[in-house]
Every structure is written in structure tokens, then in C-alpha cells.
PDB file of N, CA and C in Angstrom:
ATOM      1  N   VAL A 115     -69.461   1.604-222.157  1.00 56.00           N
ATOM      2  CA  VAL A 115     -68.707   0.229-221.790  1.00 56.00           C
ATOM      3  C   VAL A 115     -67.453   1.210-221.005  1.00 56.00           C
ATOM      4  N   LYS A 116     -67.245   0.678-220.242  1.00 59.00           N
ATOM      5  CA  LYS A 116     -65.706   1.189-219.676  1.00 59.00           C
ATOM      6  C   LYS A 116     -64.870  -0.180-220.030  1.00 59.00           C
ATOM      7  N   ILE A 117     -63.694   0.096-220.546  1.00 48.00           N
ATOM      8  CA  ILE A 117     -63.103  -0.632-221.114  1.00 48.00           C
ATOM      9  C   ILE A 117     -61.389  -0.842-219.844  1.00 48.00           C
ATOM     10  N   SER A 118     -61.270  -1.612-219.110  1.00 51.00           N
ATOM     11  CA  SER A 118     -60.445  -1.989-218.037  1.00 51.00           C
ATOM     12  C   SER A 118     -59.413  -2.162-218.724  1.00 51.00           C
ATOM     13  N   ARG A 119     -58.537  -2.538-217.858  1.00 55.00           N
ATOM     14  CA  ARG A 119     -57.086  -2.172-218.174  1.00 55.00           C
ATOM     15  C   ARG A 119     -56.634  -3.132-218.864  1.00 55.00           C
ATOM     16  N   ASP A 120     -55.317  -3.386-219.254  1.00 52.00           N
ATOM     17  CA  ASP A 120     -55.058  -4.951-219.571  1.00 52.00           C
ATOM     18  C   ASP A 120     -54.786  -6.162-218.598  1.00 52.00           C
ATOM     19  N   THR A 121     -53.857  -5.837-217.728  1.00 49.00           N
ATOM     20  CA  THR A 121     -53.744  -7.127-217.573  1.00 49.00           C
ATOM     21  C   THR A 121     -55.184  -6.890-216.305  1.00 49.00           C
ATOM     22  N   PHE A 122     -54.851  -8.751-215.535  1.00 51.00           N
ATOM     23  CA  PHE A 122     -55.675  -8.828-214.606  1.00 51.00           C
ATOM     24  C   PHE A 122     -55.099  -9.940-213.956  1.00 51.00           C
ATOM     25  N   ALA A 123     -55.864  -9.544-212.660  1.00 50.00           N
ATOM     26  CA  ALA A 123     -55.169 -10.836-211.963  1.00 50.00           C
ATOM     27  C   ALA A 123     -56.278 -11.609-210.965  1.00 50.00           C
ATOM     28  N   LEU A 124     -55.460 -12.902-211.283  1.00 52.00           N
ATOM     29  CA  LEU A 124     -56.529 -14.562-211.388  1.00 52.00           C
ATOM     30  C   LEU A 124     -56.567 -14.524-209.355  1.00 52.00           C
ATOM     31  N   PHE A 125     -55.310 -14.374-208.924  1.00 50.00           N
ATOM     32  CA  PHE A 125     -55.485 -14.822-207.939  1.00 50.00           C
ATOM     33  C   PHE A 125     -55.624 -14.249-206.543  1.00 50.00           C
ATOM     34  N   CYS A 126     -55.585 -12.079-207.396  1.00 51.00           N
ATOM     35  CA  CYS A 126     -54.962 -11.287-206.201  1.00 51.00           C
ATOM     36  C   CYS A 126     -56.615 -10.939-206.322  1.00 51.00           C
ATOM     37  N   GLU A 127     -56.720 -10.263-204.864  1.00 50.00           N
ATOM     38  CA  GLU A 127     -58.084  -8.841-204.906  1.00 50.00           C
ATOM     39  C   GLU A 127     -57.330  -7.625-205.497  1.00 50.00           C
ATOM     40  N   GLY A 128     -58.553  -7.269-205.751  1.00 50.00           N
ATOM     41  CA  GLY A 128     -58.438  -5.831-206.349  1.00 50.00           C
ATOM     42  C   GLY A 128     -58.264  -5.836-207.979  1.00 50.00           C
ATOM     43  N   GLY A 129     -58.345  -7.097-208.631  1.00 52.00           N
ATOM     44  CA  GLY A 129     -59.006  -6.485-209.394  1.00 52.00           C
ATOM     45  C   GLY A 129     -57.684  -6.765-210.562  1.00 52.00           C
ATOM     46  N   PHE A 130     -57.850  -5.869-211.801  1.00 54.00           N
ATOM     47  CA  PHE A 130     -56.950  -5.788-212.687  1.00 54.00           C
ATOM     48  C   PHE A 130     -56.107  -4.534-212.202  1.00 54.00           C
ATOM     49  N   ASN A 131     -55.981  -3.988-210.617  1.00 58.00           N
ATOM     50  CA  ASN A 131     -55.014  -3.045-210.590  1.00 58.00           C
ATOM     51  C   ASN A 131     -53.774  -4.356-209.779  1.00 58.00           C
ATOM     52  N   ALA A 132     -53.964  -5.574-209.327  1.00 61.00           N
ATOM     53  CA  ALA A 132     -53.097  -6.397-209.137  1.00 61.00           C
ATOM     54  C   ALA A 132     -52.354  -6.910-209.946  1.00 61.00           C
ATOM     55  N   SER A 133     -50.455  -7.546-209.573  1.00 69.00           N
ATOM     56  CA  SER A 133     -50.276  -7.925-210.619  1.00 69.00           C
ATOM     57  C   SER A 133     -49.788  -9.089-210.716  1.00 69.00           C
ATOM     58  N   TYR A 134     -49.992 -10.190-209.817  1.00 77.00           N
ATOM     59  CA  TYR A 134     -50.198 -10.927-210.115  1.00 77.00           C
ATOM     60  C   TYR A 134     -51.379 -12.085-210.452  1.00 77.00           C
ATOM     61  N   PRO A 135     -51.008 -13.238-211.171  1.00 84.00           N
ATOM     62  CA  PRO A 135     -49.365 -13.863-212.342  1.00 84.00           C
ATOM     63  C   PRO A 135     -49.664 -12.768-213.324  1.00 84.00           C
ATOM     64  N   SER A 136     -48.466 -12.669-214.059  1.00 84.00           N
ATOM     65  CA  SER A 136     -48.181 -11.471-215.241  1.00 84.00           C
ATOM     66  C   SER A 136     -49.413 -12.441-216.019  1.00 84.00           C
ATOM     67  N   GLY A 137     -50.218 -11.268-216.967  1.00 84.00           N
ATOM     68  CA  GLY A 137     -50.971 -11.913-218.012  1.00 84.00           C
ATOM     69  C   GLY A 137     -50.157 -11.976-218.821  1.00 84.00           C
ATOM     70  N   HIS A 138     -49.075 -10.834-219.749  1.00 87.00           N
ATOM     71  CA  HIS A 138     -48.203 -11.316-220.864  1.00 87.00           C
ATOM     72  C   HIS A 138     -46.928 -11.971-220.286  1.00 87.00           C
ATOM     73  N   ALA A 139     -47.056 -12.470-219.172  1.00 89.00           N
ATOM     74  CA  ALA A 139     -45.901 -13.508-219.345  1.00 89.00           C
ATOM     75  C   ALA A 139     -46.918 -14.961-219.618  1.00 89.00           C
ATOM     76  N   ALA A 140     -47.847 -15.230-219.378  1.00 90.00           N
ATOM     77  CA  ALA A 140     -49.125 -16.316-219.577  1.00 90.00           C
ATOM     78  C   ALA A 140     -49.507 -16.487-221.414  1.00 90.00           C
ATOM     79  N   ARG A 141     -49.483 -14.971-221.749  1.00 91.00           N
ATOM     80  CA  ARG A 141     -49.888 -15.532-222.652  1.00 91.00           C
ATOM     81  C   ARG A 141     -49.131 -15.317-223.984  1.00 91.00           C
ATOM     82  N   THR A 142     -47.400 -14.605-223.715  1.00 93.00           N
ATOM     83  CA  THR A 142     -46.676 -14.632-224.038  1.00 93.00           C
ATOM     84  C   THR A 142     -45.939 -16.687-224.052  1.00 93.00           C
ATOM     85  N   ILE A 143     -46.047 -16.801-223.334  1.00 93.00           N
ATOM     86  CA  ILE A 143     -45.606 -18.285-223.525  1.00 93.00           C
ATOM     87  C   ILE A 143     -46.373 -19.350-223.877  1.00 93.00           C
ATOM     88  N   ILE A 144     -47.959 -18.768-223.814  1.00 92.00           N
ATOM     89  CA  ILE A 144     -48.921 -19.601-224.625  1.00 92.00           C
ATOM     90  C   ILE A 144     -48.700 -19.590-226.154  1.00 92.00           C
ATOM     91  N   PHE A 145     -48.735 -19.003-226.987  1.00 92.00           N
ATOM     92  CA  PHE A 145     -48.615 -19.066-227.995  1.00 92.00           C
ATOM     93  C   PHE A 145     -46.896 -19.179-228.691  1.00 92.00           C
ATOM     94  N   ALA A 146     -45.620 -19.040-227.620  1.00 92.00           N
ATOM     95  CA  ALA A 146     -44.723 -19.662-227.973  1.00 92.00           C
ATOM     96  C   ALA A 146     -44.853 -21.282-228.074  1.00 92.00           C
ATOM     97  N   ILE A 147     -45.326 -22.036-227.228  1.00 90.00           N
ATOM     98  CA  ILE A 147     -45.825 -23.590-227.218  1.00 90.00           C
ATOM     99  C   ILE A 147     -46.760 -23.829-228.193  1.00 90.00           C
ATOM    100  N   VAL A 148     -47.834 -23.155-228.271  1.00 88.00           N
ATOM    101  CA  VAL A 148     -48.601 -23.567-229.525  1.00 88.00           C
ATOM    102  C   VAL A 148     -47.409 -23.994-230.680  1.00 88.00           C
ATOM    103  N   ILE A 149     -47.379 -22.346-231.125  1.00 88.00           N
ATOM    104  CA  ILE A 149     -46.495 -22.006-232.291  1.00 88.00           C
ATOM    105  C   ILE A 149     -45.090 -22.589-232.748  1.00 88.00           C
ATOM    106  N   GLY A 150     -44.803 -22.831-231.423  1.00 87.00           N
ATOM    107  CA  GLY A 150     -43.249 -23.674-231.763  1.00 87.00           C
ATOM    108  C   GLY A 150     -43.894 -25.246-232.101  1.00 87.00           C
ATOM    109  N   TYR A 151     -45.043 -25.780-231.467  1.00 84.00           N
ATOM    110  CA  TYR A 151     -44.976 -27.317-231.192  1.00 84.00           C
ATOM    111  C   TYR A 151     -45.937 -27.165-232.901  1.00 84.00           C
ATOM    112  N   ALA A 152     -46.777 -26.519-233.591  1.00 81.00           N
ATOM    113  CA  ALA A 152     -46.665 -25.992-234.967  1.00 81.00           C
ATOM    114  C   ALA A 152     -45.382 -26.226-236.077  1.00 81.00           C
ATOM    115  N   LEU A 153     -44.331 -25.348-235.216  1.00 82.00           N
ATOM    116  CA  LEU A 153     -43.373 -25.231-236.585  1.00 82.00           C
ATOM    117  C   LEU A 153     -42.390 -26.455-236.449  1.00 82.00           C
ATOM    118  N   SER A 154     -42.417 -26.928-235.010  1.00 81.00           N
ATOM    119  CA  SER A 154     -41.170 -28.045-234.613  1.00 81.00           C
ATOM    120  C   SER A 154     -40.950 -29.252-235.585  1.00 81.00           C
ATOM    121  N   GLU A 155     -41.966 -29.098-236.683  1.00 79.00           N
ATOM    122  CA  GLU A 155     -41.184 -30.427-237.026  1.00 79.00           C
ATOM    123  C   GLU A 155     -41.013 -29.899-238.729  1.00 79.00           C
ATOM    124  N   ARG A 156     -41.343 -28.874-238.924  1.00 83.00           N
ATOM    125  CA  ARG A 156     -40.775 -28.111-240.176  1.00 83.00           C
ATOM    126  C   ARG A 156     -39.850 -27.561-239.698  1.00 83.00           C
ATOM    127  N   PHE A 157     -39.152 -26.567-238.711  1.00 84.00           N
ATOM    128  CA  PHE A 157     -37.974 -25.835-238.332  1.00 84.00           C
ATOM    129  C   PHE A 157     -38.004 -26.190-236.914  1.00 84.00           C
ATOM    130  N   PRO A 158     -36.808 -27.251-236.701  1.00 80.00           N
ATOM    131  CA  PRO A 158     -36.596 -28.125-235.242  1.00 80.00           C
ATOM    132  C   PRO A 158     -35.899 -26.861-234.625  1.00 80.00           C
ATOM    133  N   ARG A 159     -34.830 -26.308-235.100  1.00 83.00           N
ATOM    134  CA  ARG A 159     -34.354 -25.040-234.654  1.00 83.00           C
ATOM    135  C   ARG A 159     -34.489 -23.705-234.245  1.00 83.00           C
ATOM    136  N   GLY A 160     -35.629 -23.386-234.955  1.00 81.00           N
ATOM    137  CA  GLY A 160     -36.203 -22.396-235.234  1.00 81.00           C
ATOM    138  C   GLY A 160     -37.223 -22.915-234.135  1.00 81.00           C
ATOM    139  N   ALA A 161     -37.726 -23.727-233.573  1.00 82.00           N
ATOM    140  CA  ALA A 161     -38.423 -23.715-233.091  1.00 82.00           C
ATOM    141  C   ALA A 161     -38.231 -22.977-232.218  1.00 82.00           C
ATOM    142  N   TYR A 162     -37.505 -23.403-231.053  1.00 84.00           N
ATOM    143  CA  TYR A 162     -36.771 -22.929-229.796  1.00 84.00           C
ATOM    144  C   TYR A 162     -36.556 -21.713-229.841  1.00 84.00           C
ATOM    145  N   LEU A 163     -36.190 -20.287-230.929  1.00 88.00           N
ATOM    146  CA  LEU A 163     -35.501 -19.268-231.306  1.00 88.00           C
ATOM    147  C   LEU A 163     -36.938 -18.311-230.956  1.00 88.00           C
ATOM    148  N   LEU A 164     -38.265 -19.341-230.976  1.00 89.00           N
ATOM    149  CA  LEU A 164     -39.603 -18.394-230.915  1.00 89.00           C
ATOM    150  C   LEU A 164     -39.923 -18.221-229.220  1.00 89.00           C
ATOM    151  N   PHE A 165     -39.393 -19.394-228.129  1.00 90.00           N
ATOM    152  CA  PHE A 165     -39.017 -18.897-227.128  1.00 90.00           C
ATOM    153  C   PHE A 165     -38.061 -17.795-226.391  1.00 90.00           C
ATOM    154  N   LEU A 166     -37.479 -17.083-227.330  1.00 93.00           N
ATOM    155  CA  LEU A 166     -36.689 -15.360-227.040  1.00 93.00           C
ATOM    156  C   LEU A 166     -37.833 -14.998-226.535  1.00 93.00           C
ATOM    157  N   TYR A 167     -39.209 -15.263-227.876  1.00 93.00           N
ATOM    158  CA  TYR A 167     -39.848 -14.172-227.349  1.00 93.00           C
ATOM    159  C   TYR A 167     -40.826 -14.213-225.945  1.00 93.00           C
ATOM    160  N   PRO A 168     -41.108 -14.317-225.015  1.00 93.00           N
ATOM    161  CA  PRO A 168     -41.792 -14.543-223.844  1.00 93.00           C
ATOM    162  C   PRO A 168     -40.985 -14.276-222.816  1.00 93.00           C
ATOM    163  N   VAL A 169     -39.121 -14.789-223.209  1.00 93.00           N
ATOM    164  CA  VAL A 169     -38.506 -14.725-222.205  1.00 93.00           C
ATOM    165  C   VAL A 169     -37.816 -13.020-222.579  1.00 93.00           C
ATOM    166  N   LEU A 170     -37.954 -11.864-223.382  1.00 94.00           N
ATOM    167  CA  LEU A 170     -37.582 -10.935-223.629  1.00 94.00           C
ATOM    168  C   LEU A 170     -38.972 -10.334-223.120  1.00 94.00           C
ATOM    169  N   VAL A 171     -40.199 -10.223-223.171  1.00 92.00           N
ATOM    170  CA  VAL A 171     -41.200 -10.115-222.927  1.00 92.00           C
ATOM    171  C   VAL A 171     -41.754  -9.881-221.009  1.00 92.00           C
ATOM    172  N   SER A 172     -41.243 -11.281-220.830  1.00 91.00           N
ATOM    173  CA  SER A 172     -40.947 -11.030-219.338  1.00 91.00           C
ATOM    174  C   SER A 172     -39.915 -10.037-218.441  1.00 91.00           C
ATOM    175  N   LEU A 173     -38.712 -10.096-219.403  1.00 93.00           N
ATOM    176  CA  LEU A 173     -37.559  -9.500-218.817  1.00 93.00           C
ATOM    177  C   LEU A 173     -38.165  -7.670-218.631  1.00 93.00           C
ATOM    178  N   SER A 174     -38.669  -7.715-220.120  1.00 92.00           N
ATOM    179  CA  SER A 174     -39.042  -5.971-220.406  1.00 92.00           C
ATOM    180  C   SER A 174     -40.396  -5.827-219.339  1.00 92.00           C
ATOM    181  N   ARG A 175     -41.140  -6.323-218.957  1.00 88.00           N
ATOM    182  CA  ARG A 175     -41.860  -6.305-217.647  1.00 88.00           C
ATOM    183  C   ARG A 175     -41.826  -5.569-216.552  1.00 88.00           C
ATOM    184  N   VAL A 176     -40.438  -6.598-215.999  1.00 89.00           N
ATOM    185  CA  VAL A 176     -39.894  -6.437-214.573  1.00 89.00           C
ATOM    186  C   VAL A 176     -38.583  -5.080-215.069  1.00 89.00           C
ATOM    187  N   TYR A 177     -38.191  -4.901-215.886  1.00 90.00           N
ATOM    188  CA  TYR A 177     -36.940  -3.988-216.260  1.00 90.00           C
ATOM    189  C   TYR A 177     -38.106  -2.854-216.295  1.00 90.00           C
ATOM    190  N   VAL A 178     -39.500  -2.455-216.977  1.00 87.00           N
ATOM    191  CA  VAL A 178     -39.651  -1.020-216.433  1.00 87.00           C
ATOM    192  C   VAL A 178     -40.946  -0.661-215.226  1.00 87.00           C
ATOM    193  N   LEU A 179     -40.817  -2.231-214.259  1.00 83.00           N
ATOM    194  CA  LEU A 179     -41.500  -1.936-213.086  1.00 83.00           C
ATOM    195  C   LEU A 179     -43.060  -2.566-213.015  1.00 83.00           C
ATOM    196  N   GLN A 180     -43.567  -2.949-214.063  1.00 82.00           N
ATOM    197  CA  GLN A 180     -44.774  -3.336-213.885  1.00 82.00           C
ATOM    198  C   GLN A 180     -44.837  -4.672-213.186  1.00 82.00           C
ATOM    199  N   HIS A 181     -43.535  -5.862-213.324  1.00 84.00           N
ATOM    200  CA  HIS A 181     -44.087  -7.062-211.817  1.00 84.00           C
ATOM    201  C   HIS A 181     -42.663  -6.839-211.488  1.00 84.00           C
ATOM    202  N   TYR A 182     -43.247  -7.958-210.316  1.00 86.00           N
ATOM    203  CA  TYR A 182     -42.165  -8.149-209.958  1.00 86.00           C
ATOM    204  C   TYR A 182     -41.823  -9.540-211.037  1.00 86.00           C
ATOM    205  N   PRO A 183     -40.043  -9.951-210.190  1.00 90.00           N
ATOM    206  CA  PRO A 183     -40.059 -11.631-210.572  1.00 90.00           C
ATOM    207  C   PRO A 183     -40.769 -12.304-210.660  1.00 90.00           C
ATOM    208  N   MET A 184     -41.005 -12.690-209.052  1.00 90.00           N
ATOM    209  CA  MET A 184     -42.122 -13.379-209.035  1.00 90.00           C
ATOM    210  C   MET A 184     -43.952 -13.480-210.451  1.00 90.00           C
ATOM    211  N   ASP A 185     -43.527 -12.319-209.947  1.00 89.00           N
ATOM    212  CA  ASP A 185     -45.326 -12.278-211.284  1.00 89.00           C
ATOM    213  C   ASP A 185     -45.555 -13.176-212.590  1.00 89.00           C
ATOM    214  N   VAL A 186     -43.518 -12.424-212.956  1.00 91.00           N
ATOM    215  CA  VAL A 186     -43.245 -13.446-214.279  1.00 91.00           C
ATOM    216  C   VAL A 186     -42.909 -14.560-213.841  1.00 91.00           C
ATOM    217  N   ILE A 187     -42.967 -14.916-213.002  1.00 93.00           N
ATOM    218  CA  ILE A 187     -42.491 -16.176-212.427  1.00 93.00           C
ATOM    219  C   ILE A 187     -43.687 -17.534-212.435  1.00 93.00           C
ATOM    220  N   GLY A 188     -44.793 -16.805-212.132  1.00 91.00           N
ATOM    221  CA  GLY A 188     -46.397 -17.621-211.834  1.00 91.00           C
ATOM    222  C   GLY A 188     -46.701 -17.088-213.171  1.00 91.00           C
ATOM    223  N   GLY A 189     -46.459 -16.198-213.606  1.00 90.00           N
ATOM    224  CA  GLY A 189     -47.659 -15.741-215.048  1.00 90.00           C
ATOM    225  C   GLY A 189     -46.761 -16.981-215.846  1.00 90.00           C
ATOM    226  N   THR A 190     -45.657 -17.529-216.389  1.00 93.00           N
ATOM    227  CA  THR A 190     -45.427 -18.235-217.010  1.00 93.00           C
ATOM    228  C   THR A 190     -45.289 -19.529-216.742  1.00 93.00           C
ATOM    229  N   ILE A 191     -45.459 -20.122-215.479  1.00 94.00           N
ATOM    230  CA  ILE A 191     -46.095 -21.083-214.927  1.00 94.00           C
ATOM    231  C   ILE A 191     -47.111 -21.602-215.440  1.00 94.00           C
ATOM    232  N   LEU A 192     -48.697 -20.657-214.764  1.00 93.00           N
ATOM    233  CA  LEU A 192     -49.575 -20.592-215.370  1.00 93.00           C
ATOM    234  C   LEU A 192     -49.840 -20.127-216.774  1.00 93.00           C
ATOM    235  N   GLY A 193     -49.188 -20.264-217.372  1.00 93.00           N
ATOM    236  CA  GLY A 193     -49.014 -19.952-219.238  1.00 93.00           C
ATOM    237  C   GLY A 193     -48.889 -21.265-219.494  1.00 93.00           C
ATOM    238  N   ILE A 194     -47.588 -22.107-219.229  1.00 93.00           N
ATOM    239  CA  ILE A 194     -47.591 -23.091-219.112  1.00 93.00           C
ATOM    240  C   ILE A 194     -48.567 -24.537-218.877  1.00 93.00           C
ATOM    241  N   MET A 195     -49.172 -24.256-217.821  1.00 93.00           N
ATOM    242  CA  MET A 195     -50.011 -25.446-217.287  1.00 93.00           C
ATOM    243  C   MET A 195     -51.647 -24.706-218.614  1.00 93.00           C
ATOM    244  N   LEU A 196     -52.122 -23.399-218.710  1.00 91.00           N
ATOM    245  CA  LEU A 196     -52.905 -23.379-219.964  1.00 91.00           C
ATOM    246  C   LEU A 196     -52.773 -23.850-221.118  1.00 91.00           C
ATOM    247  N   ALA A 197     -51.417 -23.558-221.438  1.00 91.00           N
ATOM    248  CA  ALA A 197     -51.088 -24.542-222.691  1.00 91.00           C
ATOM    249  C   ALA A 197     -51.462 -26.016-223.056  1.00 91.00           C
ATOM    250  N   GLY A 198     -50.915 -26.646-222.350  1.00 89.00           N
ATOM    251  CA  GLY A 198     -51.146 -28.071-221.503  1.00 89.00           C
ATOM    252  C   GLY A 198     -52.455 -28.595-221.636  1.00 89.00           C
ATOM    253  N   VAL A 199     -53.501 -27.480-220.940  1.00 89.00           N
ATOM    254  CA  VAL A 199     -54.893 -26.954-221.095  1.00 89.00           C
ATOM    255  C   VAL A 199     -55.579 -27.635-222.532  1.00 89.00           C
ATOM    256  N   LEU A 200     -54.690 -26.062-222.957  1.00 87.00           N
ATOM    257  CA  LEU A 200     -55.456 -25.493-224.021  1.00 87.00           C
ATOM    258  C   LEU A 200     -55.247 -27.095-225.169  1.00 87.00           C
ATOM    259  N   ALA A 201     -53.812 -27.896-225.085  1.00 84.00           N
ATOM    260  CA  ALA A 201     -53.730 -28.542-226.507  1.00 84.00           C
ATOM    261  C   ALA A 201     -54.830 -30.227-225.989  1.00 84.00           C
ATOM    262  N   LYS A 202     -54.843 -30.028-224.913  1.00 85.00           N
ATOM    263  CA  LYS A 202     -55.639 -31.445-224.528  1.00 85.00           C
ATOM    264  C   LYS A 202     -57.007 -31.371-224.877  1.00 85.00           C
ATOM    265  N   ARG A 203     -57.449 -29.700-224.751  1.00 86.00           N
ATOM    266  CA  ARG A 203     -58.827 -29.390-225.022  1.00 86.00           C
ATOM    267  C   ARG A 203     -59.088 -29.911-226.630  1.00 86.00           C
ATOM    268  N   THR A 204     -57.882 -28.919-226.843  1.00 83.00           N
ATOM    269  CA  THR A 204     -58.472 -28.564-228.932  1.00 83.00           C
ATOM    270  C   THR A 204     -57.301 -30.237-229.481  1.00 83.00           C
ATOM    271  N   LYS A 205     -57.285 -31.550-228.904  1.00 81.00           N
ATOM    272  CA  LYS A 205     -56.081 -31.930-229.369  1.00 81.00           C
ATOM    273  C   LYS A 205     -55.914 -31.796-230.402  1.00 81.00           C
ATOM    274  N   LEU A 206     -54.639 -30.540-230.325  1.00 76.00           N
ATOM    275  CA  LEU A 206     -53.424 -30.362-230.923  1.00 76.00           C
ATOM    276  C   LEU A 206     -53.380 -30.907-231.364  1.00 76.00           C
ATOM    277  N   TYR A 207     -52.081 -31.872-231.032  1.00 73.00           N
ATOM    278  CA  TYR A 207     -51.797 -32.730-231.746  1.00 73.00           C
ATOM    279  C   TYR A 207     -52.230 -33.976-233.111  1.00 73.00           C
ATOM    280  N   LYS A 208     -53.570 -33.827-232.368  1.00 75.00           N
ATOM    281  CA  LYS A 208     -54.348 -34.579-234.216  1.00 75.00           C
ATOM    282  C   LYS A 208     -54.019 -33.368-235.042  1.00 75.00           C
ATOM    283  N   ILE A 209     -54.548 -32.295-234.818  1.00 67.00           N
ATOM    284  CA  ILE A 209     -54.902 -31.405-235.942  1.00 67.00           C
ATOM    285  C   ILE A 209     -53.478 -30.885-236.570  1.00 67.00           C
ATOM    286  N   PHE A 210     -52.256 -30.973-236.314  1.00 64.00           N
ATOM    287  CA  PHE A 210     -51.147 -30.941-236.541  1.00 64.00           C
ATOM    288  C   PHE A 210     -50.896 -31.986-237.277  1.00 64.00           C
ATOM    289  N   ASP A 211     -51.241 -33.311-236.795  1.00 67.00           N
ATOM    290  CA  ASP A 211     -50.988 -34.889-237.780  1.00 67.00           C
ATOM    291  C   ASP A 211     -51.747 -34.581-238.831  1.00 67.00           C
ATOM    292  N   LYS A 212     -52.627 -34.398-238.752  1.00 60.00           N
ATOM    293  CA  LYS A 212     -53.699 -34.228-240.131  1.00 60.00           C
ATOM    294  C   LYS A 212     -52.922 -33.237-241.458  1.00 60.00           C
ATOM    295  N   SER A 213     -52.494 -32.114-241.242  1.00 56.00           N
ATOM    296  CA  SER A 213     -51.992 -31.363-241.521  1.00 56.00           C
ATOM    297  C   SER A 213     -50.363 -31.484-241.983  1.00 56.00           C
ATOM    298  N   LYS A 214     -50.125 -33.060-241.439  1.00 57.00           N
ATOM    299  CA  LYS A 214     -48.819 -33.143-242.115  1.00 57.00           C
ATOM    300  C   LYS A 214     -49.220 -34.360-243.367  1.00 57.00           C
ATOM    301  N   SER A 215     -50.159 -35.132-243.376  1.00 54.00           N
ATOM    302  CA  SER A 215     -50.028 -35.579-244.406  1.00 54.00           C
ATOM    303  C   SER A 215     -50.974 -35.329-245.643  1.00 54.00           C
TER     304      SER A 215
END
């Protein structure tokens, strides 16, 4: 089984060679939103610090010339939308409300 590259383009022709949207930006923003929501009750200020992770990853992708800035912005927007879908589908707010009591 041949393993393909890490980046996968959702909206472009060319499969894994295309760069829009940035998969790294999308994954890190989903991670930050879900974990930030989980930690927001116990560590309200610390949850905001978690958003430094996607910012730094996104800036590093532009810095090493792997993505254009619009690729990163598109990946961030896609990640925010997917985090909302994930939270709604899995009823994330109910899971964390049960763990509080």
C-alpha cells in the first residue's frame, strides 16, 4: 500500500499535490476549539492560550513556503465550520455538561 503525502486538497484538482485549503490549519483549529471548549470551564484564561497553537502552525506553514496566506485562511475557515459540525453531531456540549456533575 502506497502512503500518500500528508496534505489533501479538498477543493482543487491535483489531489494531494494541491495546497488549498491547508489541512494543517484546519486540523489545528479543530483541535484548539474542541480542547478549548473542554477546558474553558476549569481554565477560562488558559483556554484562550490554546489558540496560539493554530496561529503558530499557520504562520509556520507560510514561513516555510508550504502554503500561501489564503490557503491558511481557507483552512482555518474550513476548520471552524468542521468543528461546529463535529460539536453538533457528537453533542459535545452534552458530553462536557455530564462530566461537570
